[in-house]
Amino acid sequence: MRVVSVDKVRETVRDLYKEACVIANPELVQAFENARATEPSPVGKEILTMLIENVELAKRENLPMCQDTGIAIVFLEIGEEVRFDRPGLVDGVHAGVREAWKEAYLRASIVKDPLRRGNTGDNTPAMVHVDFVPGDKVKIRVGAKGTGAENMSKMKILSPSAGVEGVKQFLLETVKAAGPNACPPLVLGVGIGGNFEEVTLLAKRALYRDLGKPHPDAYYADLEKEWLDAVNRLGVGPQGLGGRATALALHIETKPCHIGALPVAVNIDCHAHRHKEAIL
Amino acid sequence: MTGDIRLTPPLSEGDVTKLGVGDRVRLSGTMYGARDSAHKKMVELLDQGRPLPVDLRGQVIFYVGPTPAPPGRVIGSAGPTTSLRMDAYAPRMYEYGVRATVGKGNRGQPVIDALVRHKAVYLIAIGGLGATLAQRIKSAKVVAYPELGTEALWEFRVEDFPAIVANDARGRDIFKEGQDTWARKLAAVA
Ligand code: SF4
């Protein structure tokens, strides 16, 4: 067994968030540049330039790129040969979020209760997902997700007869309905299969795959290409003002499912696509 | 910036009825900041026939919840939030006399109708440009509801704050027009 310190997990979560909200990943900046190169709408091109300048400014001035620094989503992949030095792993994750939000002047955007509201003041709790995997490492992946895009996400359980066309139609309807409100150009995570609760997690995991990295299965890699092209013909465009760059990337994740169901979920992220990862 | 229409609130009916969909504007002077919770409180006051914490007639409301100001800055990151969530309150606020709102995303038909009825406009700032737009805010103070944190009612002094007319006082909608045009053009290319 390998011993990993809970404090190390806390510090890692903290540092990943302090960076994620301020410094855009290079793949994201590259995706903005690629989109700008192929954007036929002059206003769309102009907006893509503004997005590039905004992430450069945020980095230079050490300011969050967007004021909605989001809900904290943390995926822990824990090697089965790992033992933690003390109890309190999940509390350690929350503590890391709390410290990042305070130290980096991020926005507290979480309420204590969904109906009675009341800001928690420190952006906790984080949404924490734990998986056990073979090995002796701990992989920590964090996402900071603005709600403008999260609010436009959708899931539906289709009938198996709907097939691949049914999933594609649901995707296109969802993106079209999101329109300008999810701050396009978007990143799309599409979950297919599993069941009611799994399919939404699949979609979220898909979102945080390295930007634009194709699915390892050629069948799904081809669908990713085809669907991204279809999305980019909807005309929504940067900020919904019309144009080609409705989405920068589309990732699919799948799981086996019941003979009687075809679950699908589309998790939408905005152009402020913030995620980082580390391995301990 | 040349060609942009300069606006200095408070705005008159004439200031906004000359604006058309797609016009670029630059706001300077006072702008108020409010989002979900502050709107809920203000509309409750209006419904009770009571005055608002500050007179917002003729004023511009920016739908924003900024990040906290780091030391040495007047404000943190400050871009627009999704306006659609304020649709529940916007017709009432326009009826009261708010002349323009600034947010991101589209508005529902009741808001578009209210703009025509009350001679007002809806402007968009580019969503996600929090770091960039914060540079246009020269001072910021909470004028009511400090207990709401970022959701308080803010008073900003802005300089050349950039926005685009998305819905004008004649009922036009920039999103519908832009997306229809581009959906047609993109369908045509192989
Ligand atoms: S949707 Fe994304 S880019 Fe737009 S305001 Fe929210 S977090 Fe920022």
mmCIF file with all atom_site columns, C-alpha atoms in Angstrom, chain A residues 73-251:
data_model
loop_
_atom_site.group_PDB
_atom_site.id
_atom_site.type_symbol
_atom_site.label_atom_id
_atom_site.label_alt_id
_atom_site.label_comp_id
_atom_site.label_asym_id
_atom_site.label_entity_id
_atom_site.label_seq_id
_atom_site.pdbx_PDB_ins_code
_atom_site.Cartn_x
_atom_site.Cartn_y
_atom_site.Cartn_z
_atom_site.occupancy
_atom_site.B_iso_or_equiv
_atom_site.pdbx_formal_charge
_atom_site.auth_seq_id
_atom_site.auth_comp_id
_atom_site.auth_asym_id
_atom_site.auth_atom_id
_atom_site.pdbx_PDB_model_num
ATOM 1   C CA . ILE A 1 73  ? -16.672 19.554 -9.524  1.00 0.00 ? 73  ILE A CA 1
ATOM 2   C CA . VAL A 1 74  ? -13.969 17.170 -8.350  1.00 0.00 ? 74  VAL A CA 1
ATOM 3   C CA . PHE A 1 75  ? -13.284 13.709 -9.718  1.00 0.00 ? 75  PHE A CA 1
ATOM 4   C CA . LEU A 1 76  ? -11.028 11.548 -7.571  1.00 0.00 ? 76  LEU A CA 1
ATOM 5   C CA . GLU A 1 77  ? -9.664  8.374  -9.128  1.00 0.00 ? 77  GLU A CA 1
ATOM 6   C CA . ILE A 1 78  ? -8.166  6.458  -6.267  1.00 0.00 ? 78  ILE A CA 1
ATOM 7   C CA . GLY A 1 79  ? -5.798  3.567  -6.881  1.00 0.00 ? 79  GLY A CA 1
ATOM 8   C CA . GLU A 1 80  ? -6.829  0.469  -4.956  1.00 0.00 ? 80  GLU A CA 1
ATOM 9   C CA . GLU A 1 81  ? -3.299  0.230  -3.525  1.00 0.00 ? 81  GLU A CA 1
ATOM 10  C CA . VAL A 1 82  ? -3.551  3.677  -1.930  1.00 0.00 ? 82  VAL A CA 1
ATOM 11  C CA . ARG A 1 83  ? -4.159  4.287  1.753   1.00 0.00 ? 83  ARG A CA 1
ATOM 12  C CA . PHE A 1 84  ? -4.755  7.805  3.112   1.00 0.00 ? 84  PHE A CA 1
ATOM 13  C CA . ASP A 1 85  ? -2.784  8.986  6.149   1.00 0.00 ? 85  ASP A CA 1
ATOM 14  C CA . ARG A 1 86  ? -5.903  10.102 7.997   1.00 0.00 ? 86  ARG A CA 1
ATOM 15  C CA . PRO A 1 87  ? -9.693  10.157 7.685   1.00 0.00 ? 87  PRO A CA 1
ATOM 16  C CA . GLY A 1 88  ? -11.400 13.182 6.125   1.00 0.00 ? 88  GLY A CA 1
ATOM 17  C CA . LEU A 1 89  ? -10.595 12.842 2.425   1.00 0.00 ? 89  LEU A CA 1
ATOM 18  C CA . VAL A 1 90  ? -13.783 14.477 1.166   1.00 0.00 ? 90  VAL A CA 1
ATOM 19  C CA . ASP A 1 91  ? -13.581 17.213 3.810   1.00 0.00 ? 91  ASP A CA 1
ATOM 20  C CA . GLY A 1 92  ? -10.055 17.807 2.575   1.00 0.00 ? 92  GLY A CA 1
ATOM 21  C CA . VAL A 1 93  ? -11.425 18.385 -0.921  1.00 0.00 ? 93  VAL A CA 1
ATOM 22  C CA . HIS A 1 94  ? -13.966 20.908 0.392   1.00 0.00 ? 94  HIS A CA 1
ATOM 23  C CA . ALA A 1 95  ? -11.223 22.626 2.401   1.00 0.00 ? 95  ALA A CA 1
ATOM 24  C CA . GLY A 1 96  ? -9.123  22.919 -0.761  1.00 0.00 ? 96  GLY A CA 1
ATOM 25  C CA . VAL A 1 97  ? -12.029 24.589 -2.558  1.00 0.00 ? 97  VAL A CA 1
ATOM 26  C CA . ARG A 1 98  ? -12.620 26.950 0.373   1.00 0.00 ? 98  ARG A CA 1
ATOM 27  C CA . GLU A 1 99  ? -8.964  28.002 0.408   1.00 0.00 ? 99  GLU A CA 1
ATOM 28  C CA . ALA A 1 100 ? -8.781  28.512 -3.351  1.00 0.00 ? 100 ALA A CA 1
ATOM 29  C CA . TRP A 1 101 ? -11.889 30.695 -3.399  1.00 0.00 ? 101 TRP A CA 1
ATOM 30  C CA . LYS A 1 102 ? -10.572 32.853 -0.577  1.00 0.00 ? 102 LYS A CA 1
ATOM 31  C CA . GLU A 1 103 ? -6.982  33.142 -1.714  1.00 0.00 ? 103 GLU A CA 1
ATOM 32  C CA . ALA A 1 104 ? -7.719  33.783 -5.388  1.00 0.00 ? 104 ALA A CA 1
ATOM 33  C CA . TYR A 1 105 ? -10.730 36.091 -4.784  1.00 0.00 ? 105 TYR A CA 1
ATOM 34  C CA . LEU A 1 106 ? -13.096 33.785 -6.641  1.00 0.00 ? 106 LEU A CA 1
ATOM 35  C CA . ARG A 1 107 ? -16.861 34.266 -6.415  1.00 0.00 ? 107 ARG A CA 1
ATOM 36  C CA . ALA A 1 108 ? -18.863 32.422 -3.775  1.00 0.00 ? 108 ALA A CA 1
ATOM 37  C CA . SER A 1 109 ? -21.732 31.072 -5.887  1.00 0.00 ? 109 SER A CA 1
ATOM 38  C CA . ILE A 1 110 ? -23.225 28.254 -3.833  1.00 0.00 ? 110 ILE A CA 1
ATOM 39  C CA . VAL A 1 111 ? -26.371 28.456 -1.684  1.00 0.00 ? 111 VAL A CA 1
ATOM 40  C CA . LYS A 1 112 ? -26.972 26.261 1.384   1.00 0.00 ? 112 LYS A CA 1
ATOM 41  C CA . ASP A 1 113 ? -30.398 25.098 0.343   1.00 0.00 ? 113 ASP A CA 1
ATOM 42  C CA . PRO A 1 114 ? -31.965 24.940 -3.125  1.00 0.00 ? 114 PRO A CA 1
ATOM 43  C CA . LEU A 1 115 ? -35.290 26.457 -2.074  1.00 0.00 ? 115 LEU A CA 1
ATOM 44  C CA . ARG A 1 116 ? -34.451 28.477 1.002   1.00 0.00 ? 116 ARG A CA 1
ATOM 45  C CA . ARG A 1 117 ? -31.193 29.723 -0.626  1.00 0.00 ? 117 ARG A CA 1
ATOM 46  C CA . GLY A 1 118 ? -28.547 31.614 1.449   1.00 0.00 ? 118 GLY A CA 1
ATOM 47  C CA . ASN A 1 119 ? -24.970 31.813 0.186   1.00 0.00 ? 119 ASN A CA 1
ATOM 48  C CA . THR A 1 120 ? -22.497 29.485 1.953   1.00 0.00 ? 120 THR A CA 1
ATOM 49  C CA . GLY A 1 121 ? -19.896 32.235 1.503   1.00 0.00 ? 121 GLY A CA 1
ATOM 50  C CA . ASP A 1 122 ? -17.009 30.001 0.450   1.00 0.00 ? 122 ASP A CA 1
ATOM 51  C CA . ASN A 1 123 ? -18.294 28.096 -2.595  1.00 0.00 ? 123 ASN A CA 1
ATOM 52  C CA . THR A 1 124 ? -18.487 24.803 -0.705  1.00 0.00 ? 124 THR A CA 1
ATOM 53  C CA . PRO A 1 125 ? -19.618 22.137 -0.886  1.00 0.00 ? 125 PRO A CA 1
ATOM 54  C CA . ALA A 1 126 ? -17.931 20.849 -4.009  1.00 0.00 ? 126 ALA A CA 1
ATOM 55  C CA . MET A 1 127 ? -19.577 18.084 -6.026  1.00 0.00 ? 127 MET A CA 1
ATOM 56  C CA . VAL A 1 128 ? -17.223 15.163 -5.403  1.00 0.00 ? 128 VAL A CA 1
ATOM 57  C CA . HIS A 1 129 ? -17.157 11.948 -7.445  1.00 0.00 ? 129 HIS A CA 1
ATOM 58  C CA . VAL A 1 130 ? -14.976 9.049  -6.321  1.00 0.00 ? 130 VAL A CA 1
ATOM 59  C CA . ASP A 1 131 ? -13.860 6.071  -8.400  1.00 0.00 ? 131 ASP A CA 1
ATOM 60  C CA . PHE A 1 132 ? -11.590 3.203  -7.464  1.00 0.00 ? 132 PHE A CA 1
ATOM 61  C CA . VAL A 1 133 ? -9.156  2.127  -10.140 1.00 0.00 ? 133 VAL A CA 1
ATOM 62  C CA . PRO A 1 134 ? -6.219  -0.294 -10.243 1.00 0.00 ? 134 PRO A CA 1
ATOM 63  C CA . GLY A 1 135 ? -2.839  1.076  -9.178  1.00 0.00 ? 135 GLY A CA 1
ATOM 64  C CA . ASP A 1 136 ? -1.234  3.154  -6.433  1.00 0.00 ? 136 ASP A CA 1
ATOM 65  C CA . LYS A 1 137 ? -1.871  6.689  -7.667  1.00 0.00 ? 137 LYS A CA 1
ATOM 66  C CA . VAL A 1 138 ? -4.530  9.298  -6.969  1.00 0.00 ? 138 VAL A CA 1
ATOM 67  C CA . LYS A 1 139 ? -5.712  11.268 -9.955  1.00 0.00 ? 139 LYS A CA 1
ATOM 68  C CA . ILE A 1 140 ? -7.488  14.544 -9.191  1.00 0.00 ? 140 ILE A CA 1
ATOM 69  C CA . ARG A 1 141 ? -9.468  16.264 -11.922 1.00 0.00 ? 141 ARG A CA 1
ATOM 70  C CA . VAL A 1 142 ? -11.217 19.529 -11.172 1.00 0.00 ? 142 VAL A CA 1
ATOM 71  C CA . GLY A 1 143 ? -13.748 21.521 -13.131 1.00 0.00 ? 143 GLY A CA 1
ATOM 72  C CA . ALA A 1 144 ? -15.159 24.983 -12.393 1.00 0.00 ? 144 ALA A CA 1
ATOM 73  C CA . LYS A 1 145 ? -18.490 25.154 -14.129 1.00 0.00 ? 145 LYS A CA 1
ATOM 74  C CA . GLY A 1 146 ? -20.464 28.328 -14.733 1.00 0.00 ? 146 GLY A CA 1
ATOM 75  C CA . THR A 1 147 ? -24.179 27.964 -14.428 1.00 0.00 ? 147 THR A CA 1
ATOM 76  C CA . GLY A 1 148 ? -25.132 29.756 -17.635 1.00 0.00 ? 148 GLY A CA 1
ATOM 77  C CA . ALA A 1 149 ? -24.107 26.641 -19.530 1.00 0.00 ? 149 ALA A CA 1
ATOM 78  C CA . GLU A 1 150 ? -25.037 24.067 -16.896 1.00 0.00 ? 150 GLU A CA 1
ATOM 79  C CA . ASN A 1 151 ? -28.608 25.410 -16.865 1.00 0.00 ? 151 ASN A CA 1
ATOM 80  C CA . MET A 1 152 ? -29.046 24.633 -20.554 1.00 0.00 ? 152 MET A CA 1
ATOM 81  C CA . SER A 1 153 ? -27.940 20.988 -20.227 1.00 0.00 ? 153 SER A CA 1
ATOM 82  C CA . LYS A 1 154 ? -30.507 18.215 -20.678 1.00 0.00 ? 154 LYS A CA 1
ATOM 83  C CA . MET A 1 155 ? -31.077 14.485 -20.267 1.00 0.00 ? 155 MET A CA 1
ATOM 84  C CA . LYS A 1 156 ? -33.704 12.212 -21.705 1.00 0.00 ? 156 LYS A CA 1
ATOM 85  C CA . ILE A 1 157 ? -34.338 8.484  -21.861 1.00 0.00 ? 157 ILE A CA 1
ATOM 86  C CA . LEU A 1 158 ? -35.131 7.653  -25.460 1.00 0.00 ? 158 LEU A CA 1
ATOM 87  C CA . SER A 1 159 ? -36.639 4.466  -26.779 1.00 0.00 ? 159 SER A CA 1
ATOM 88  C CA . PRO A 1 160 ? -34.007 2.150  -28.314 1.00 0.00 ? 160 PRO A CA 1
ATOM 89  C CA . SER A 1 161 ? -35.858 2.477  -31.625 1.00 0.00 ? 161 SER A CA 1
ATOM 90  C CA . ALA A 1 162 ? -34.790 6.156  -31.748 1.00 0.00 ? 162 ALA A CA 1
ATOM 91  C CA . GLY A 1 163 ? -31.255 4.911  -32.419 1.00 0.00 ? 163 GLY A CA 1
ATOM 92  C CA . VAL A 1 164 ? -28.303 7.017  -33.414 1.00 0.00 ? 164 VAL A CA 1
ATOM 93  C CA . GLU A 1 165 ? -30.497 9.520  -35.316 1.00 0.00 ? 165 GLU A CA 1
ATOM 94  C CA . GLY A 1 166 ? -32.650 10.049 -32.218 1.00 0.00 ? 166 GLY A CA 1
ATOM 95  C CA . VAL A 1 167 ? -29.593 10.852 -30.113 1.00 0.00 ? 167 VAL A CA 1
ATOM 96  C CA . LYS A 1 168 ? -28.312 13.269 -32.743 1.00 0.00 ? 168 LYS A CA 1
ATOM 97  C CA . GLN A 1 169 ? -31.688 15.058 -32.937 1.00 0.00 ? 169 GLN A CA 1
ATOM 98  C CA . PHE A 1 170 ? -31.815 15.398 -29.148 1.00 0.00 ? 170 PHE A CA 1
ATOM 99  C CA . LEU A 1 171 ? -28.305 16.866 -29.190 1.00 0.00 ? 171 LEU A CA 1
ATOM 100 C CA . LEU A 1 172 ? -29.157 19.393 -31.905 1.00 0.00 ? 172 LEU A CA 1
ATOM 101 C CA . GLU A 1 173 ? -32.411 20.429 -30.225 1.00 0.00 ? 173 GLU A CA 1
ATOM 102 C CA . THR A 1 174 ? -30.590 20.921 -26.930 1.00 0.00 ? 174 THR A CA 1
ATOM 103 C CA . VAL A 1 175 ? -27.857 23.075 -28.454 1.00 0.00 ? 175 VAL A CA 1
ATOM 104 C CA . LYS A 1 176 ? -30.362 25.111 -30.466 1.00 0.00 ? 176 LYS A CA 1
ATOM 105 C CA . ALA A 1 177 ? -32.492 25.705 -27.370 1.00 0.00 ? 177 ALA A CA 1
ATOM 106 C CA . ALA A 1 178 ? -29.415 26.757 -25.383 1.00 0.00 ? 178 ALA A CA 1
ATOM 107 C CA . GLY A 1 179 ? -28.829 29.368 -28.095 1.00 0.00 ? 179 GLY A CA 1
ATOM 108 C CA . PRO A 1 180 ? -26.941 32.379 -26.795 1.00 0.00 ? 180 PRO A CA 1
ATOM 109 C CA . ASN A 1 181 ? -27.516 31.658 -23.113 1.00 0.00 ? 181 ASN A CA 1
ATOM 110 C CA . ALA A 1 182 ? -24.769 29.110 -22.579 1.00 0.00 ? 182 ALA A CA 1
ATOM 111 C CA . CYS A 1 183 ? -22.093 31.509 -23.909 1.00 0.00 ? 183 CYS A CA 1
ATOM 112 C CA . PRO A 1 184 ? -21.140 29.798 -27.156 1.00 0.00 ? 184 PRO A CA 1
ATOM 113 C CA . PRO A 1 185 ? -18.729 28.681 -28.543 1.00 0.00 ? 185 PRO A CA 1
ATOM 114 C CA . LEU A 1 186 ? -19.504 25.658 -26.381 1.00 0.00 ? 186 LEU A CA 1
ATOM 115 C CA . VAL A 1 187 ? -17.830 22.463 -25.315 1.00 0.00 ? 187 VAL A CA 1
ATOM 116 C CA . LEU A 1 188 ? -20.283 19.555 -25.464 1.00 0.00 ? 188 LEU A CA 1
ATOM 117 C CA . GLY A 1 189 ? -20.211 16.409 -23.366 1.00 0.00 ? 189 GLY A CA 1
ATOM 118 C CA . VAL A 1 190 ? -22.582 13.734 -24.635 1.00 0.00 ? 190 VAL A CA 1
ATOM 119 C CA . GLY A 1 191 ? -23.361 10.732 -22.431 1.00 0.00 ? 191 GLY A CA 1
ATOM 120 C CA . ILE A 1 192 ? -25.096 7.750  -24.010 1.00 0.00 ? 192 ILE A CA 1
ATOM 121 C CA . GLY A 1 193 ? -26.184 4.636  -22.141 1.00 0.00 ? 193 GLY A CA 1
ATOM 122 C CA . GLY A 1 194 ? -26.021 3.677  -18.484 1.00 0.00 ? 194 GLY A CA 1
ATOM 123 C CA . ASN A 1 195 ? -29.208 4.678  -16.686 1.00 0.00 ? 195 ASN A CA 1
ATOM 124 C CA . PHE A 1 196 ? -30.909 7.716  -15.168 1.00 0.00 ? 196 PHE A CA 1
ATOM 125 C CA . GLU A 1 197 ? -28.053 8.809  -12.895 1.00 0.00 ? 197 GLU A CA 1
ATOM 126 C CA . GLU A 1 198 ? -25.111 7.393  -14.840 1.00 0.00 ? 198 GLU A CA 1
ATOM 127 C CA . VAL A 1 199 ? -25.830 9.064  -18.129 1.00 0.00 ? 199 VAL A CA 1
ATOM 128 C CA . THR A 1 200 ? -25.465 12.581 -16.720 1.00 0.00 ? 200 THR A CA 1
ATOM 129 C CA . LEU A 1 201 ? -22.148 11.646 -15.112 1.00 0.00 ? 201 LEU A CA 1
ATOM 130 C CA . LEU A 1 202 ? -20.991 10.209 -18.428 1.00 0.00 ? 202 LEU A CA 1
ATOM 131 C CA . ALA A 1 203 ? -21.789 13.519 -20.076 1.00 0.00 ? 203 ALA A CA 1
ATOM 132 C CA . LYS A 1 204 ? -19.840 15.418 -17.435 1.00 0.00 ? 204 LYS A CA 1
ATOM 133 C CA . ARG A 1 205 ? -16.859 13.088 -17.725 1.00 0.00 ? 205 ARG A CA 1
ATOM 134 C CA . ALA A 1 206 ? -16.971 13.527 -21.495 1.00 0.00 ? 206 ALA A CA 1
ATOM 135 C CA . LEU A 1 207 ? -16.806 17.280 -21.032 1.00 0.00 ? 207 LEU A CA 1
ATOM 136 C CA . TYR A 1 208 ? -13.556 17.082 -19.118 1.00 0.00 ? 208 TYR A CA 1
ATOM 137 C CA . ARG A 1 209 ? -11.699 14.868 -21.573 1.00 0.00 ? 209 ARG A CA 1
ATOM 138 C CA . ASP A 1 210 ? -8.669  16.707 -23.027 1.00 0.00 ? 210 ASP A CA 1
ATOM 139 C CA . LEU A 1 211 ? -10.201 19.205 -25.415 1.00 0.00 ? 211 LEU A CA 1
ATOM 140 C CA . GLY A 1 212 ? -10.753 17.778 -28.883 1.00 0.00 ? 212 GLY A CA 1
ATOM 141 C CA . LYS A 1 213 ? -9.120  14.403 -28.109 1.00 0.00 ? 213 LYS A CA 1
ATOM 142 C CA . PRO A 1 214 ? -11.131 11.843 -30.103 1.00 0.00 ? 214 PRO A CA 1
ATOM 143 C CA . HIS A 1 215 ? -12.924 8.850  -28.590 1.00 0.00 ? 215 HIS A CA 1
ATOM 144 C CA . PRO A 1 216 ? -10.665 5.754  -28.696 1.00 0.00 ? 216 PRO A CA 1
ATOM 145 C CA . ASP A 1 217 ? -13.379 3.756  -30.518 1.00 0.00 ? 217 ASP A CA 1
ATOM 146 C CA . ALA A 1 218 ? -13.382 4.774  -34.206 1.00 0.00 ? 218 ALA A CA 1
ATOM 147 C CA . TYR A 1 219 ? -17.196 4.432  -34.419 1.00 0.00 ? 219 TYR A CA 1
ATOM 148 C CA . TYR A 1 220 ? -17.678 7.077  -31.726 1.00 0.00 ? 220 TYR A CA 1
ATOM 149 C CA . ALA A 1 221 ? -14.759 9.191  -32.954 1.00 0.00 ? 221 ALA A CA 1
ATOM 150 C CA . ASP A 1 222 ? -16.542 9.429  -36.320 1.00 0.00 ? 222 ASP A CA 1
ATOM 151 C CA . LEU A 1 223 ? -19.826 10.334 -34.632 1.00 0.00 ? 223 LEU A CA 1
ATOM 152 C CA . GLU A 1 224 ? -18.042 13.064 -32.665 1.00 0.00 ? 224 GLU A CA 1
ATOM 153 C CA . LYS A 1 225 ? -16.822 14.586 -35.925 1.00 0.00 ? 225 LYS A CA 1
ATOM 154 C CA . GLU A 1 226 ? -20.161 14.267 -37.693 1.00 0.00 ? 226 GLU A CA 1
ATOM 155 C CA . TRP A 1 227 ? -22.171 15.697 -34.806 1.00 0.00 ? 227 TRP A CA 1
ATOM 156 C CA . LEU A 1 228 ? -19.761 18.585 -34.214 1.00 0.00 ? 228 LEU A CA 1
ATOM 157 C CA . ASP A 1 229 ? -20.140 19.491 -37.873 1.00 0.00 ? 229 ASP A CA 1
ATOM 158 C CA . ALA A 1 230 ? -23.942 19.333 -37.587 1.00 0.00 ? 230 ALA A CA 1
ATOM 159 C CA . VAL A 1 231 ? -23.872 21.532 -34.471 1.00 0.00 ? 231 VAL A CA 1
ATOM 160 C CA . ASN A 1 232 ? -21.720 24.032 -36.321 1.00 0.00 ? 232 ASN A CA 1
ATOM 161 C CA . ARG A 1 233 ? -24.325 24.336 -39.056 1.00 0.00 ? 233 ARG A CA 1
ATOM 162 C CA . LEU A 1 234 ? -27.095 25.375 -36.656 1.00 0.00 ? 234 LEU A CA 1
ATOM 163 C CA . GLY A 1 235 ? -26.101 29.003 -37.126 1.00 0.00 ? 235 GLY A CA 1
ATOM 164 C CA . VAL A 1 236 ? -26.026 29.863 -33.398 1.00 0.00 ? 236 VAL A CA 1
ATOM 165 C CA . GLY A 1 237 ? -22.415 31.094 -33.589 1.00 0.00 ? 237 GLY A CA 1
ATOM 166 C CA . PRO A 1 238 ? -20.272 32.980 -31.070 1.00 0.00 ? 238 PRO A CA 1
ATOM 167 C CA . GLN A 1 239 ? -22.524 34.483 -28.360 1.00 0.00 ? 239 GLN A CA 1
ATOM 168 C CA . GLY A 1 240 ? -25.558 33.359 -30.360 1.00 0.00 ? 240 GLY A CA 1
ATOM 169 C CA . LEU A 1 241 ? -25.264 36.289 -32.740 1.00 0.00 ? 241 LEU A CA 1
ATOM 170 C CA . GLY A 1 242 ? -25.077 33.975 -35.734 1.00 0.00 ? 242 GLY A CA 1
ATOM 171 C CA . GLY A 1 243 ? -22.111 32.178 -37.246 1.00 0.00 ? 243 GLY A CA 1
ATOM 172 C CA . ARG A 1 244 ? -20.315 28.886 -37.488 1.00 0.00 ? 244 ARG A CA 1
ATOM 173 C CA . ALA A 1 245 ? -18.474 28.476 -34.175 1.00 0.00 ? 245 ALA A CA 1
ATOM 174 C CA . THR A 1 246 ? -21.341 27.174 -32.051 1.00 0.00 ? 246 THR A CA 1
ATOM 175 C CA . ALA A 1 247 ? -19.103 24.533 -30.443 1.00 0.00 ? 247 ALA A CA 1
ATOM 176 C CA . LEU A 1 248 ? -15.348 24.073 -30.139 1.00 0.00 ? 248 LEU A CA 1
ATOM 177 C CA . ALA A 1 249 ? -15.411 20.380 -29.327 1.00 0.00 ? 249 ALA A CA 1
ATOM 178 C CA . LEU A 1 250 ? -17.784 17.479 -28.763 1.00 0.00 ? 250 LEU A CA 1
ATOM 179 C CA . HIS A 1 251 ? -16.892 14.415 -26.724 1.00 0.00 ? 251 HIS A CA 1
#
